[in-house]
C-alpha cells in the first residue's frame, strides 16, 4: 500500500476518532453524533479516494517491487551462510561503539519456538469455558526476556552469542565510516 494512501487513511481515521471524542453528551445524542461522524468519515475517505484513486484498483501492479524486496530480504538475510555486519550504537546517540561480523541473521529476544499463549479450562460446574493464559517461555520461565521488547541476539563468525538492547544497524556489506570503530569480535593476535 503506497505511503501517501496510508497517510490519508490514517488522517481520516484520526479525524473520525477526534470527532467521536468531541461529541459525547448522552447515549441518544452520542449515537446520533457517532452516525454523523461515521457518515463524515466515509464521505471524506470517498473524496480522498476519488481525488487520488488507488493505482491498482483494476488489477495487479506490473512489477510488485515491495513483494520482490521482501522475498529477496528473506532469502538473503535468513540464510545461515551469509555474512552480515552489525554496527552497535551507544544508547540513543549517533556514536557507533563498534561492529560484529556475523553469519546468518539478527534475531529478536522475544522470538521463541513454542506458543506464547495456551488455552486452559477455567469453567466450573457444567460450564465448558476456556481461558487464554501466557505460556512459559522456551527457557521454562514466565515473564519478559532478558533483552526486553527491543532486545536482539546473534552469533558471530566464531560462534559467540551476543545479546543487546542497544540500537543497531545491519548490513550485508561493510559500511564505510568516517570514524574508526573497532571490530568487537576481532581475533586477538
Short mmCIF file of N, CA and C in Angstrom, two decimals:
data_model
loop_
_atom_site.label_atom_id
_atom_site.label_comp_id
_atom_site.label_asym_id
_atom_site.label_seq_id
_atom_site.Cartn_x
_atom_site.Cartn_y
_atom_site.Cartn_z
N UNK A 1 0.85 -1.17 0.00
CA UNK A 1 0.00 0.00 0.00
C UNK A 1 0.90 1.24 0.00
N UNK A 2 0.70 2.17 -0.93
CA UNK A 2 1.55 3.36 -1.01
C UNK A 2 1.49 4.17 0.27
N UNK A 3 2.62 4.81 0.58
CA UNK A 3 2.72 5.60 1.81
C UNK A 3 1.70 6.73 1.83
N UNK A 4 1.49 7.40 0.69
CA UNK A 4 0.52 8.50 0.63
C UNK A 4 -0.87 8.01 0.98
N UNK A 5 -1.25 6.85 0.47
CA UNK A 5 -2.56 6.29 0.76
C UNK A 5 -2.68 5.99 2.25
N UNK A 6 -1.61 5.42 2.86
CA UNK A 6 -1.63 5.11 4.30
C UNK A 6 -1.79 6.39 5.11
N UNK A 7 -1.10 7.44 4.72
CA UNK A 7 -1.20 8.70 5.45
C UNK A 7 -2.61 9.26 5.39
N UNK A 8 -3.21 9.19 4.21
CA UNK A 8 -4.58 9.70 4.08
C UNK A 8 -5.55 8.86 4.90
N UNK A 9 -5.39 7.56 4.85
CA UNK A 9 -6.27 6.69 5.63
C UNK A 9 -6.10 6.96 7.11
N UNK A 10 -4.86 7.16 7.56
CA UNK A 10 -4.61 7.47 8.97
C UNK A 10 -5.22 8.81 9.35
N UNK A 11 -5.15 9.80 8.46
CA UNK A 11 -5.72 11.11 8.74
C UNK A 11 -7.23 11.02 8.87
N UNK A 12 -7.86 10.24 8.00
CA UNK A 12 -9.32 10.07 8.07
C UNK A 12 -9.69 9.37 9.36
N UNK A 13 -8.96 8.32 9.72
CA UNK A 13 -9.25 7.60 10.96
C UNK A 13 -9.06 8.50 12.18
N UNK A 14 -8.00 9.32 12.17
CA UNK A 14 -7.75 10.25 13.28
C UNK A 14 -8.87 11.28 13.37
N UNK A 15 -9.30 11.82 12.23
CA UNK A 15 -10.38 12.80 12.25
C UNK A 15 -11.66 12.19 12.80
N UNK A 16 -11.96 10.97 12.42
CA UNK A 16 -13.16 10.30 12.92
C UNK A 16 -13.06 10.05 14.41
N UNK A 17 -11.88 9.65 14.89
CA UNK A 17 -11.69 9.40 16.32
C UNK A 17 -11.83 10.69 17.12
N UNK A 18 -11.26 11.79 16.62
CA UNK A 18 -11.37 13.07 17.32
C UNK A 18 -12.81 13.55 17.36
N UNK A 19 -13.51 13.39 16.26
CA UNK A 19 -14.92 13.78 16.23
C UNK A 19 -15.74 12.92 17.19
N UNK A 20 -15.41 11.66 17.30
CA UNK A 20 -16.13 10.77 18.21
C UNK A 20 -15.92 11.18 19.65
N UNK A 21 -14.71 11.57 20.00
CA UNK A 21 -14.41 12.01 21.37
C UNK A 21 -15.08 13.33 21.70
N UNK A 22 -15.26 14.20 20.71
CA UNK A 22 -15.78 15.53 20.97
C UNK A 22 -17.29 15.56 21.17
N UNK A 23 -18.03 14.57 20.70
CA UNK A 23 -19.48 14.71 20.67
C UNK A 23 -20.26 13.84 21.63
N UNK A 24 -19.76 13.42 22.77
CA UNK A 24 -20.48 12.53 23.68
C UNK A 24 -21.20 13.33 24.76
N UNK A 25 -22.54 13.46 24.63
CA UNK A 25 -23.32 14.17 25.65
C UNK A 25 -24.27 13.23 26.36
N UNK A 26 -24.99 12.42 25.64
CA UNK A 26 -25.87 11.41 26.23
C UNK A 26 -25.87 10.22 25.30
N UNK A 27 -26.47 9.11 25.75
CA UNK A 27 -26.48 7.91 24.91
C UNK A 27 -27.15 8.17 23.57
N UNK A 28 -28.31 8.82 23.56
CA UNK A 28 -29.04 9.09 22.33
C UNK A 28 -28.27 10.08 21.46
N UNK A 29 -27.82 11.17 22.08
CA UNK A 29 -27.04 12.15 21.32
C UNK A 29 -25.74 11.55 20.84
N UNK A 30 -25.13 10.70 21.66
CA UNK A 30 -23.87 10.08 21.27
C UNK A 30 -24.07 9.18 20.05
N UNK A 31 -25.18 8.44 20.02
CA UNK A 31 -25.46 7.59 18.87
C UNK A 31 -25.66 8.42 17.61
N UNK A 32 -26.40 9.53 17.74
CA UNK A 32 -26.61 10.41 16.59
C UNK A 32 -25.30 11.03 16.14
N UNK A 33 -24.50 11.48 17.10
CA UNK A 33 -23.20 12.08 16.78
C UNK A 33 -22.31 11.06 16.08
N UNK A 34 -22.33 9.81 16.61
CA UNK A 34 -21.49 8.77 16.02
C UNK A 34 -21.92 8.50 14.59
N UNK A 35 -23.21 8.45 14.35
CA UNK A 35 -23.71 8.22 12.98
C UNK A 35 -23.27 9.34 12.05
N UNK A 36 -23.36 10.60 12.52
CA UNK A 36 -22.92 11.74 11.71
C UNK A 36 -21.42 11.64 11.42
N UNK A 37 -20.67 11.29 12.46
CA UNK A 37 -19.21 11.21 12.30
C UNK A 37 -18.83 10.08 11.34
N UNK A 38 -19.56 8.95 11.45
CA UNK A 38 -19.29 7.85 10.52
C UNK A 38 -19.56 8.28 9.09
N UNK A 39 -20.67 8.99 8.89
CA UNK A 39 -21.00 9.48 7.54
C UNK A 39 -19.94 10.46 7.05
N UNK A 40 -19.50 11.35 7.94
CA UNK A 40 -18.47 12.33 7.58
C UNK A 40 -17.17 11.63 7.21
N UNK A 41 -16.76 10.66 8.04
CA UNK A 41 -15.52 9.93 7.77
C UNK A 41 -15.61 9.17 6.45
N UNK A 42 -16.75 8.52 6.21
CA UNK A 42 -16.93 7.78 4.96
C UNK A 42 -16.90 8.72 3.77
N UNK A 43 -17.56 9.87 3.90
CA UNK A 43 -17.57 10.85 2.81
C UNK A 43 -16.18 11.41 2.55
N UNK A 44 -15.44 11.68 3.62
CA UNK A 44 -14.08 12.19 3.47
C UNK A 44 -13.19 11.16 2.80
N UNK A 45 -13.29 9.91 3.23
CA UNK A 45 -12.49 8.84 2.62
C UNK A 45 -12.84 8.70 1.14
N UNK A 46 -14.14 8.80 0.81
CA UNK A 46 -14.56 8.69 -0.58
C UNK A 46 -13.99 9.83 -1.41
N UNK A 47 -13.98 11.06 -0.85
CA UNK A 47 -13.42 12.20 -1.57
C UNK A 47 -11.92 12.01 -1.81
N UNK A 48 -11.22 11.53 -0.78
CA UNK A 48 -9.79 11.27 -0.95
C UNK A 48 -9.55 10.22 -2.03
N UNK A 49 -10.34 9.15 -2.00
CA UNK A 49 -10.16 8.08 -2.98
C UNK A 49 -10.50 8.55 -4.39
N UNK A 50 -11.47 9.45 -4.54
CA UNK A 50 -11.80 9.98 -5.86
C UNK A 50 -10.71 10.93 -6.35
N UNK A 51 -10.16 11.73 -5.43
CA UNK A 51 -9.11 12.69 -5.81
C UNK A 51 -7.84 11.97 -6.22
N UNK A 52 -7.48 10.94 -5.46
CA UNK A 52 -6.28 10.15 -5.78
C UNK A 52 -6.65 8.68 -5.64
N UNK A 53 -7.12 8.07 -6.73
CA UNK A 53 -7.55 6.67 -6.65
C UNK A 53 -6.37 5.72 -6.43
N UNK A 54 -6.67 4.61 -5.80
CA UNK A 54 -5.68 3.55 -5.62
C UNK A 54 -5.23 3.09 -7.00
N UNK A 55 -3.95 3.11 -7.28
CA UNK A 55 -3.48 2.88 -8.66
C UNK A 55 -3.68 1.47 -9.19
N UNK A 56 -3.89 0.49 -8.33
CA UNK A 56 -4.02 -0.88 -8.81
C UNK A 56 -5.43 -1.43 -8.62
N UNK A 57 -6.42 -0.55 -8.59
CA UNK A 57 -7.80 -0.97 -8.35
C UNK A 57 -8.30 -1.92 -9.43
N UNK A 58 -7.79 -1.81 -10.64
CA UNK A 58 -8.29 -2.63 -11.74
C UNK A 58 -7.37 -3.79 -12.08
N UNK A 59 -6.45 -4.09 -11.22
CA UNK A 59 -5.56 -5.22 -11.49
C UNK A 59 -4.29 -5.11 -10.68
N UNK A 60 -3.45 -6.09 -10.83
CA UNK A 60 -2.19 -6.16 -10.10
C UNK A 60 -1.19 -5.16 -10.67
N UNK A 61 -0.27 -4.72 -9.84
CA UNK A 61 0.78 -3.84 -10.37
C UNK A 61 1.64 -4.62 -11.37
N UNK A 62 2.22 -3.89 -12.30
CA UNK A 62 3.01 -4.56 -13.33
C UNK A 62 4.30 -5.14 -12.76
N UNK A 63 4.79 -4.59 -11.66
CA UNK A 63 6.03 -5.07 -11.06
C UNK A 63 5.94 -4.85 -9.55
N UNK A 64 5.48 -5.83 -8.78
CA UNK A 64 5.30 -5.67 -7.33
C UNK A 64 6.64 -5.64 -6.59
N UNK A 65 7.31 -4.50 -6.63
CA UNK A 65 8.66 -4.38 -6.07
C UNK A 65 8.72 -4.65 -4.57
N UNK A 66 7.69 -4.24 -3.81
CA UNK A 66 7.71 -4.48 -2.37
C UNK A 66 7.78 -5.97 -2.07
N UNK A 67 6.99 -6.75 -2.77
CA UNK A 67 7.00 -8.20 -2.55
C UNK A 67 8.33 -8.81 -2.99
N UNK A 68 8.88 -8.31 -4.08
CA UNK A 68 10.18 -8.80 -4.53
C UNK A 68 11.26 -8.47 -3.50
N UNK A 69 11.20 -7.24 -2.94
CA UNK A 69 12.17 -6.87 -1.90
C UNK A 69 12.04 -7.76 -0.68
N UNK A 70 10.80 -8.03 -0.26
CA UNK A 70 10.58 -8.90 0.90
C UNK A 70 11.12 -10.30 0.65
N UNK A 71 10.86 -10.84 -0.52
CA UNK A 71 11.34 -12.18 -0.85
C UNK A 71 12.87 -12.21 -0.90
N UNK A 72 13.48 -11.20 -1.50
CA UNK A 72 14.94 -11.16 -1.58
C UNK A 72 15.56 -11.03 -0.21
N UNK A 73 14.96 -10.16 0.64
CA UNK A 73 15.48 -9.98 2.01
C UNK A 73 15.39 -11.29 2.78
N UNK A 74 14.25 -11.98 2.67
CA UNK A 74 14.07 -13.22 3.39
C UNK A 74 15.08 -14.27 2.96
N UNK A 75 15.26 -14.45 1.66
CA UNK A 75 16.19 -15.48 1.19
C UNK A 75 17.64 -15.12 1.47
N UNK A 76 17.97 -13.83 1.41
CA UNK A 76 19.36 -13.43 1.68
C UNK A 76 19.64 -13.37 3.17
N UNK A 77 18.77 -12.75 3.92
CA UNK A 77 19.02 -12.49 5.33
C UNK A 77 18.79 -13.71 6.20
N UNK A 78 17.95 -14.62 5.76
CA UNK A 78 17.60 -15.77 6.58
C UNK A 78 18.39 -17.00 6.16
N UNK A 79 19.60 -16.79 5.65
CA UNK A 79 20.46 -17.88 5.22
C UNK A 79 21.65 -17.96 6.16
N UNK A 80 21.88 -19.14 6.74
CA UNK A 80 22.92 -19.28 7.76
C UNK A 80 24.32 -19.02 7.21
N UNK A 81 24.52 -19.17 5.93
CA UNK A 81 25.84 -19.00 5.37
C UNK A 81 26.22 -17.56 5.05
N UNK A 82 25.24 -16.67 5.00
CA UNK A 82 25.54 -15.29 4.63
C UNK A 82 26.23 -14.54 5.74
N UNK A 83 27.17 -13.70 5.36
CA UNK A 83 27.88 -12.85 6.32
C UNK A 83 27.16 -11.51 6.39
N UNK A 84 26.95 -11.03 7.61
CA UNK A 84 26.36 -9.72 7.83
C UNK A 84 27.21 -8.95 8.83
N UNK A 85 27.03 -7.66 8.85
CA UNK A 85 27.79 -6.77 9.72
C UNK A 85 26.80 -6.02 10.60
N UNK A 86 26.98 -6.13 11.92
CA UNK A 86 26.08 -5.48 12.87
C UNK A 86 26.85 -4.36 13.55
N UNK A 87 26.41 -3.12 13.31
CA UNK A 87 27.01 -1.94 13.91
C UNK A 87 26.16 -1.55 15.12
N UNK A 88 26.79 -1.48 16.29
CA UNK A 88 26.08 -1.19 17.54
C UNK A 88 26.34 0.26 17.93
N UNK A 89 25.25 0.97 18.29
CA UNK A 89 25.33 2.38 18.68
C UNK A 89 25.27 2.51 20.20
N UNK A 90 25.84 3.58 20.71
CA UNK A 90 25.81 3.88 22.14
C UNK A 90 24.48 4.54 22.47
N UNK A 91 23.60 3.80 23.14
CA UNK A 91 22.30 4.35 23.53
C UNK A 91 21.57 4.95 22.35
N UNK A 92 20.93 6.08 22.58
CA UNK A 92 20.17 6.75 21.52
C UNK A 92 21.01 7.87 20.91
N UNK A 93 22.27 7.56 20.60
CA UNK A 93 23.17 8.55 20.00
C UNK A 93 23.55 8.08 18.60
N UNK A 94 24.33 8.91 17.91
CA UNK A 94 24.83 8.51 16.60
C UNK A 94 26.25 7.96 16.69
N UNK A 95 26.73 7.70 17.91
CA UNK A 95 28.09 7.18 18.10
C UNK A 95 28.10 5.66 17.98
N UNK A 96 28.86 5.18 17.00
CA UNK A 96 28.99 3.74 16.80
C UNK A 96 30.05 3.22 17.77
N UNK A 97 29.66 2.24 18.59
CA UNK A 97 30.58 1.62 19.53
C UNK A 97 31.57 0.74 18.79
N UNK A 98 31.06 0.00 17.83
CA UNK A 98 31.86 -0.94 17.07
C UNK A 98 30.95 -1.82 16.24
N UNK A 99 31.53 -2.86 15.67
CA UNK A 99 30.71 -3.74 14.84
C UNK A 99 31.11 -5.19 15.05
N UNK A 100 30.18 -6.07 14.70
CA UNK A 100 30.40 -7.51 14.75
C UNK A 100 30.25 -8.06 13.34
N UNK A 101 31.02 -9.08 13.02
CA UNK A 101 30.84 -9.83 11.78
C UNK A 101 30.09 -11.10 12.18
N UNK A 102 28.94 -11.33 11.55
CA UNK A 102 28.11 -12.47 11.94
C UNK A 102 27.78 -13.32 10.73
N UNK A 103 27.44 -14.58 10.98
CA UNK A 103 26.90 -15.47 9.97
C UNK A 103 25.42 -15.60 10.27
N UNK A 104 24.59 -15.46 9.24
CA UNK A 104 23.16 -15.57 9.45
C UNK A 104 22.55 -14.23 9.76
N UNK A 105 21.61 -14.20 10.69
CA UNK A 105 20.81 -13.00 10.92
C UNK A 105 20.75 -12.62 12.38
N UNK A 106 20.24 -11.42 12.61
CA UNK A 106 19.94 -10.93 13.95
C UNK A 106 18.54 -11.43 14.29
N UNK A 107 18.34 -11.91 15.52
CA UNK A 107 17.03 -12.42 15.94
C UNK A 107 16.55 -11.65 17.16
N UNK A 108 15.25 -11.56 17.32
CA UNK A 108 14.65 -10.90 18.46
C UNK A 108 14.71 -11.79 19.69
N UNK A 109 15.03 -11.21 20.86
CA UNK A 109 14.99 -11.99 22.09
C UNK A 109 13.57 -12.34 22.46
N UNK A 110 12.59 -11.69 21.85
CA UNK A 110 11.18 -12.01 22.11
C UNK A 110 10.69 -13.17 21.26
N UNK A 111 11.49 -13.62 20.30
CA UNK A 111 11.12 -14.79 19.50
C UNK A 111 11.23 -16.03 20.35
N UNK A 112 10.36 -16.99 20.10
CA UNK A 112 10.52 -18.27 20.75
C UNK A 112 9.96 -19.36 19.86
N UNK A 113 10.35 -20.60 20.14
CA UNK A 113 9.98 -21.72 19.30
C UNK A 113 8.64 -22.33 19.68
N UNK A 114 8.13 -22.00 20.85
CA UNK A 114 6.84 -22.52 21.29
C UNK A 114 5.83 -21.39 21.32
N UNK A 115 4.56 -21.74 21.50
CA UNK A 115 3.50 -20.75 21.53
C UNK A 115 3.65 -19.83 22.74
N UNK A 116 3.27 -18.58 22.57
CA UNK A 116 3.34 -17.62 23.67
C UNK A 116 2.07 -17.64 24.52
N UNK A 117 1.03 -18.34 24.04
CA UNK A 117 -0.22 -18.42 24.80
C UNK A 117 -0.74 -19.85 24.77
N UNK A 118 -1.51 -20.20 25.81
CA UNK A 118 -2.08 -21.54 25.92
C UNK A 118 -3.53 -21.40 26.38
N UNK A 119 -4.41 -22.22 25.82
CA UNK A 119 -5.81 -22.25 26.25
C UNK A 119 -5.96 -23.27 27.36
N UNK A 120 -6.59 -22.87 28.47
CA UNK A 120 -6.79 -23.76 29.61
C UNK A 120 -8.26 -23.75 29.99
N UNK A 121 -8.72 -24.85 30.61
CA UNK A 121 -10.09 -24.94 31.10
C UNK A 121 -10.21 -24.07 32.33
N UNK A 122 -11.18 -23.16 32.35
CA UNK A 122 -11.35 -22.29 33.51
C UNK A 122 -12.80 -22.20 33.95
N UNK A 123 -13.68 -23.09 33.43
CA UNK A 123 -15.08 -23.10 33.83
C UNK A 123 -15.30 -23.99 35.03
N UNK A 124 -16.34 -23.73 35.76
CA UNK A 124 -16.67 -24.52 36.94
C UNK A 124 -18.02 -25.16 36.74
N UNK A 125 -18.25 -26.30 37.37
CA UNK A 125 -19.53 -27.00 37.25
C UNK A 125 -19.67 -27.57 35.85
N UNK A 126 -20.81 -27.32 35.21
CA UNK A 126 -21.07 -27.85 33.88
C UNK A 126 -20.56 -26.96 32.76
N UNK A 127 -19.97 -25.81 33.13
CA UNK A 127 -19.51 -24.89 32.10
C UNK A 127 -18.29 -25.44 31.38
N UNK A 128 -18.25 -25.24 30.08
CA UNK A 128 -17.09 -25.63 29.30
C UNK A 128 -16.43 -24.34 28.80
N UNK A 129 -15.74 -23.67 29.68
CA UNK A 129 -15.16 -22.36 29.38
C UNK A 129 -13.64 -22.52 29.32
N UNK A 130 -13.06 -21.91 28.31
CA UNK A 130 -11.60 -21.89 28.23
C UNK A 130 -11.11 -20.46 28.32
N UNK A 131 -9.95 -20.31 28.89
CA UNK A 131 -9.30 -19.01 29.01
C UNK A 131 -7.95 -19.09 28.34
N UNK A 132 -7.48 -17.97 27.86
CA UNK A 132 -6.15 -17.92 27.25
C UNK A 132 -5.19 -17.31 28.25
N UNK A 133 -4.14 -18.04 28.56
CA UNK A 133 -3.12 -17.58 29.50
C UNK A 133 -1.77 -17.51 28.80
N UNK A 134 -0.84 -16.76 29.38
CA UNK A 134 0.51 -16.74 28.87
C UNK A 134 1.15 -18.10 29.10
N UNK A 135 1.87 -18.59 28.12
CA UNK A 135 2.58 -19.86 28.24
C UNK A 135 3.99 -19.60 28.76
N UNK A 136 4.62 -20.64 29.24
CA UNK A 136 6.02 -20.48 29.66
C UNK A 136 6.88 -20.28 28.42
N UNK A 137 7.98 -19.59 28.61
CA UNK A 137 8.90 -19.36 27.51
C UNK A 137 9.72 -20.59 27.19
N UNK A 138 10.52 -20.52 26.15
CA UNK A 138 11.38 -21.64 25.76
C UNK A 138 12.31 -22.07 26.88
N UNK A 139 12.68 -21.12 27.76
CA UNK A 139 13.59 -21.45 28.86
C UNK A 139 12.87 -21.98 30.10
N UNK A 140 11.54 -22.16 30.00
CA UNK A 140 10.78 -22.72 31.11
C UNK A 140 10.32 -21.71 32.14
N UNK A 141 10.50 -20.42 31.88
CA UNK A 141 10.10 -19.40 32.85
C UNK A 141 9.05 -18.48 32.25
N UNK A 142 8.36 -17.75 33.14
CA UNK A 142 7.39 -16.74 32.72
C UNK A 142 8.05 -15.37 32.76
N UNK A 143 7.48 -14.43 32.06
CA UNK A 143 7.97 -13.05 32.13
C UNK A 143 8.75 -12.66 30.90
N UNK A 144 9.15 -11.40 30.88
CA UNK A 144 9.85 -10.89 29.69
C UNK A 144 11.24 -11.50 29.55
N UNK A 145 11.70 -11.48 28.31
CA UNK A 145 13.05 -11.96 28.03
C UNK A 145 14.08 -10.97 28.53
N UNK A 146 15.30 -11.43 28.68
CA UNK A 146 16.37 -10.59 29.21
C UNK A 146 16.57 -9.31 28.41
N UNK A 147 16.42 -9.39 27.12
CA UNK A 147 16.64 -8.22 26.27
C UNK A 147 15.47 -7.28 26.19
N UNK A 148 14.34 -7.65 26.78
CA UNK A 148 13.15 -6.81 26.68
C UNK A 148 12.59 -6.81 25.27
N UNK A 149 11.64 -5.90 25.04
CA UNK A 149 10.99 -5.85 23.73
C UNK A 149 11.94 -5.50 22.60
N UNK A 150 12.97 -4.69 22.89
CA UNK A 150 13.89 -4.27 21.84
C UNK A 150 15.16 -5.10 21.78
N UNK A 151 15.24 -6.16 22.56
CA UNK A 151 16.45 -6.97 22.59
C UNK A 151 16.63 -7.83 21.36
N UNK A 152 17.87 -8.01 20.97
CA UNK A 152 18.21 -8.87 19.85
C UNK A 152 19.41 -9.72 20.23
N UNK A 153 19.61 -10.80 19.48
CA UNK A 153 20.81 -11.61 19.66
C UNK A 153 21.27 -12.11 18.30
N UNK A 154 22.55 -12.49 18.27
CA UNK A 154 23.12 -13.04 17.04
C UNK A 154 24.37 -13.79 17.42
N UNK A 155 24.91 -14.54 16.47
CA UNK A 155 26.11 -15.32 16.69
C UNK A 155 27.21 -14.81 15.75
N UNK A 156 28.38 -14.56 16.31
CA UNK A 156 29.49 -14.09 15.50
C UNK A 156 30.03 -15.23 14.65
N UNK A 157 30.97 -14.92 13.77
CA UNK A 157 31.52 -15.94 12.87
C UNK A 157 32.28 -17.02 13.64
N UNK A 158 32.73 -16.71 14.87
CA UNK A 158 33.41 -17.74 15.66
C UNK A 158 32.46 -18.43 16.65
N UNK A 159 31.14 -18.15 16.53
CA UNK A 159 30.14 -18.84 17.34
C UNK A 159 29.77 -18.18 18.65
N UNK A 160 30.30 -17.00 18.93
CA UNK A 160 29.98 -16.30 20.18
C UNK A 160 28.57 -15.74 20.12
N UNK A 161 27.79 -15.98 21.19
CA UNK A 161 26.45 -15.42 21.30
C UNK A 161 26.57 -13.99 21.82
N UNK A 162 25.94 -13.05 21.14
CA UNK A 162 25.91 -11.65 21.57
C UNK A 162 24.45 -11.25 21.68
N UNK A 163 24.08 -10.63 22.80
CA UNK A 163 22.72 -10.15 23.01
C UNK A 163 22.81 -8.69 23.44
N UNK A 164 21.94 -7.85 22.86
CA UNK A 164 21.97 -6.42 23.18
C UNK A 164 20.59 -5.81 23.03
N UNK A 165 20.40 -4.70 23.74
CA UNK A 165 19.18 -3.92 23.52
C UNK A 165 19.55 -2.53 23.02
N UNK A 166 20.80 -2.36 22.60
CA UNK A 166 21.26 -1.09 22.05
C UNK A 166 20.79 -0.96 20.60
N UNK A 167 20.60 0.28 20.13
CA UNK A 167 20.26 0.47 18.71
C UNK A 167 21.37 -0.13 17.83
N UNK A 168 20.97 -0.66 16.70
CA UNK A 168 21.94 -1.31 15.81
C UNK A 168 21.52 -1.13 14.37
N UNK A 169 22.45 -1.41 13.50
CA UNK A 169 22.22 -1.36 12.06
C UNK A 169 22.84 -2.62 11.48
N UNK A 170 22.16 -3.27 10.55
CA UNK A 170 22.67 -4.49 9.92
C UNK A 170 22.90 -4.20 8.45
N UNK A 171 24.02 -4.67 7.94
CA UNK A 171 24.33 -4.51 6.53
C UNK A 171 24.92 -5.80 6.00
N UNK A 172 24.65 -6.09 4.73
CA UNK A 172 25.23 -7.29 4.13
C UNK A 172 26.65 -7.03 3.61
N UNK A 173 27.09 -5.78 3.66
CA UNK A 173 28.45 -5.40 3.28
C UNK A 173 28.99 -4.45 4.34
N UNK A 174 30.32 -4.39 4.52
CA UNK A 174 30.86 -3.40 5.47
C UNK A 174 30.46 -1.99 5.05
N UNK A 175 30.24 -1.14 6.03
CA UNK A 175 29.84 0.24 5.77
C UNK A 175 31.06 1.13 5.98
N UNK A 176 31.31 2.02 5.03
CA UNK A 176 32.43 2.94 5.17
C UNK A 176 32.04 4.01 6.18
N UNK A 177 32.76 4.06 7.28
CA UNK A 177 32.50 5.05 8.32
C UNK A 177 33.61 6.09 8.29
N UNK A 178 33.28 7.28 8.72
CA UNK A 178 34.26 8.35 8.73
C UNK A 178 34.96 8.47 10.07
N UNK A 179 34.71 7.51 10.93
CA UNK A 179 35.42 7.42 12.20
C UNK A 179 35.84 5.97 12.36
N UNK A 180 36.98 5.76 12.95
CA UNK A 180 37.48 4.40 13.13
C UNK A 180 36.74 3.74 14.29
N UNK A 181 36.13 2.60 14.01
CA UNK A 181 35.44 1.87 15.07
C UNK A 181 35.99 0.43 15.08
N UNK A 182 36.09 -0.15 16.26
CA UNK A 182 36.68 -1.47 16.34
C UNK A 182 35.72 -2.58 15.94
N UNK A 183 36.29 -3.68 15.44
CA UNK A 183 35.52 -4.89 15.25
C UNK A 183 35.47 -5.55 16.61
N UNK A 184 34.29 -5.63 17.21
CA UNK A 184 34.15 -6.07 18.59
C UNK A 184 34.44 -7.54 18.78
N UNK A 185 34.39 -8.33 17.74
CA UNK A 185 34.68 -9.76 17.85
C UNK A 185 35.97 -10.12 17.10
N UNK A 186 36.86 -9.15 16.93
CA UNK A 186 38.10 -9.39 16.18
C UNK A 186 38.98 -10.39 16.94
N UNK A 187 39.60 -11.29 16.20
CA UNK A 187 40.51 -12.24 16.85
C UNK A 187 41.71 -11.51 17.44
N UNK A 188 42.15 -11.98 18.59
CA UNK A 188 43.32 -11.39 19.27
C UNK A 188 44.58 -11.95 18.62
N UNK A 189 45.55 -11.08 18.38
CA UNK A 189 46.82 -11.52 17.75
C UNK A 189 47.91 -11.57 18.76
#
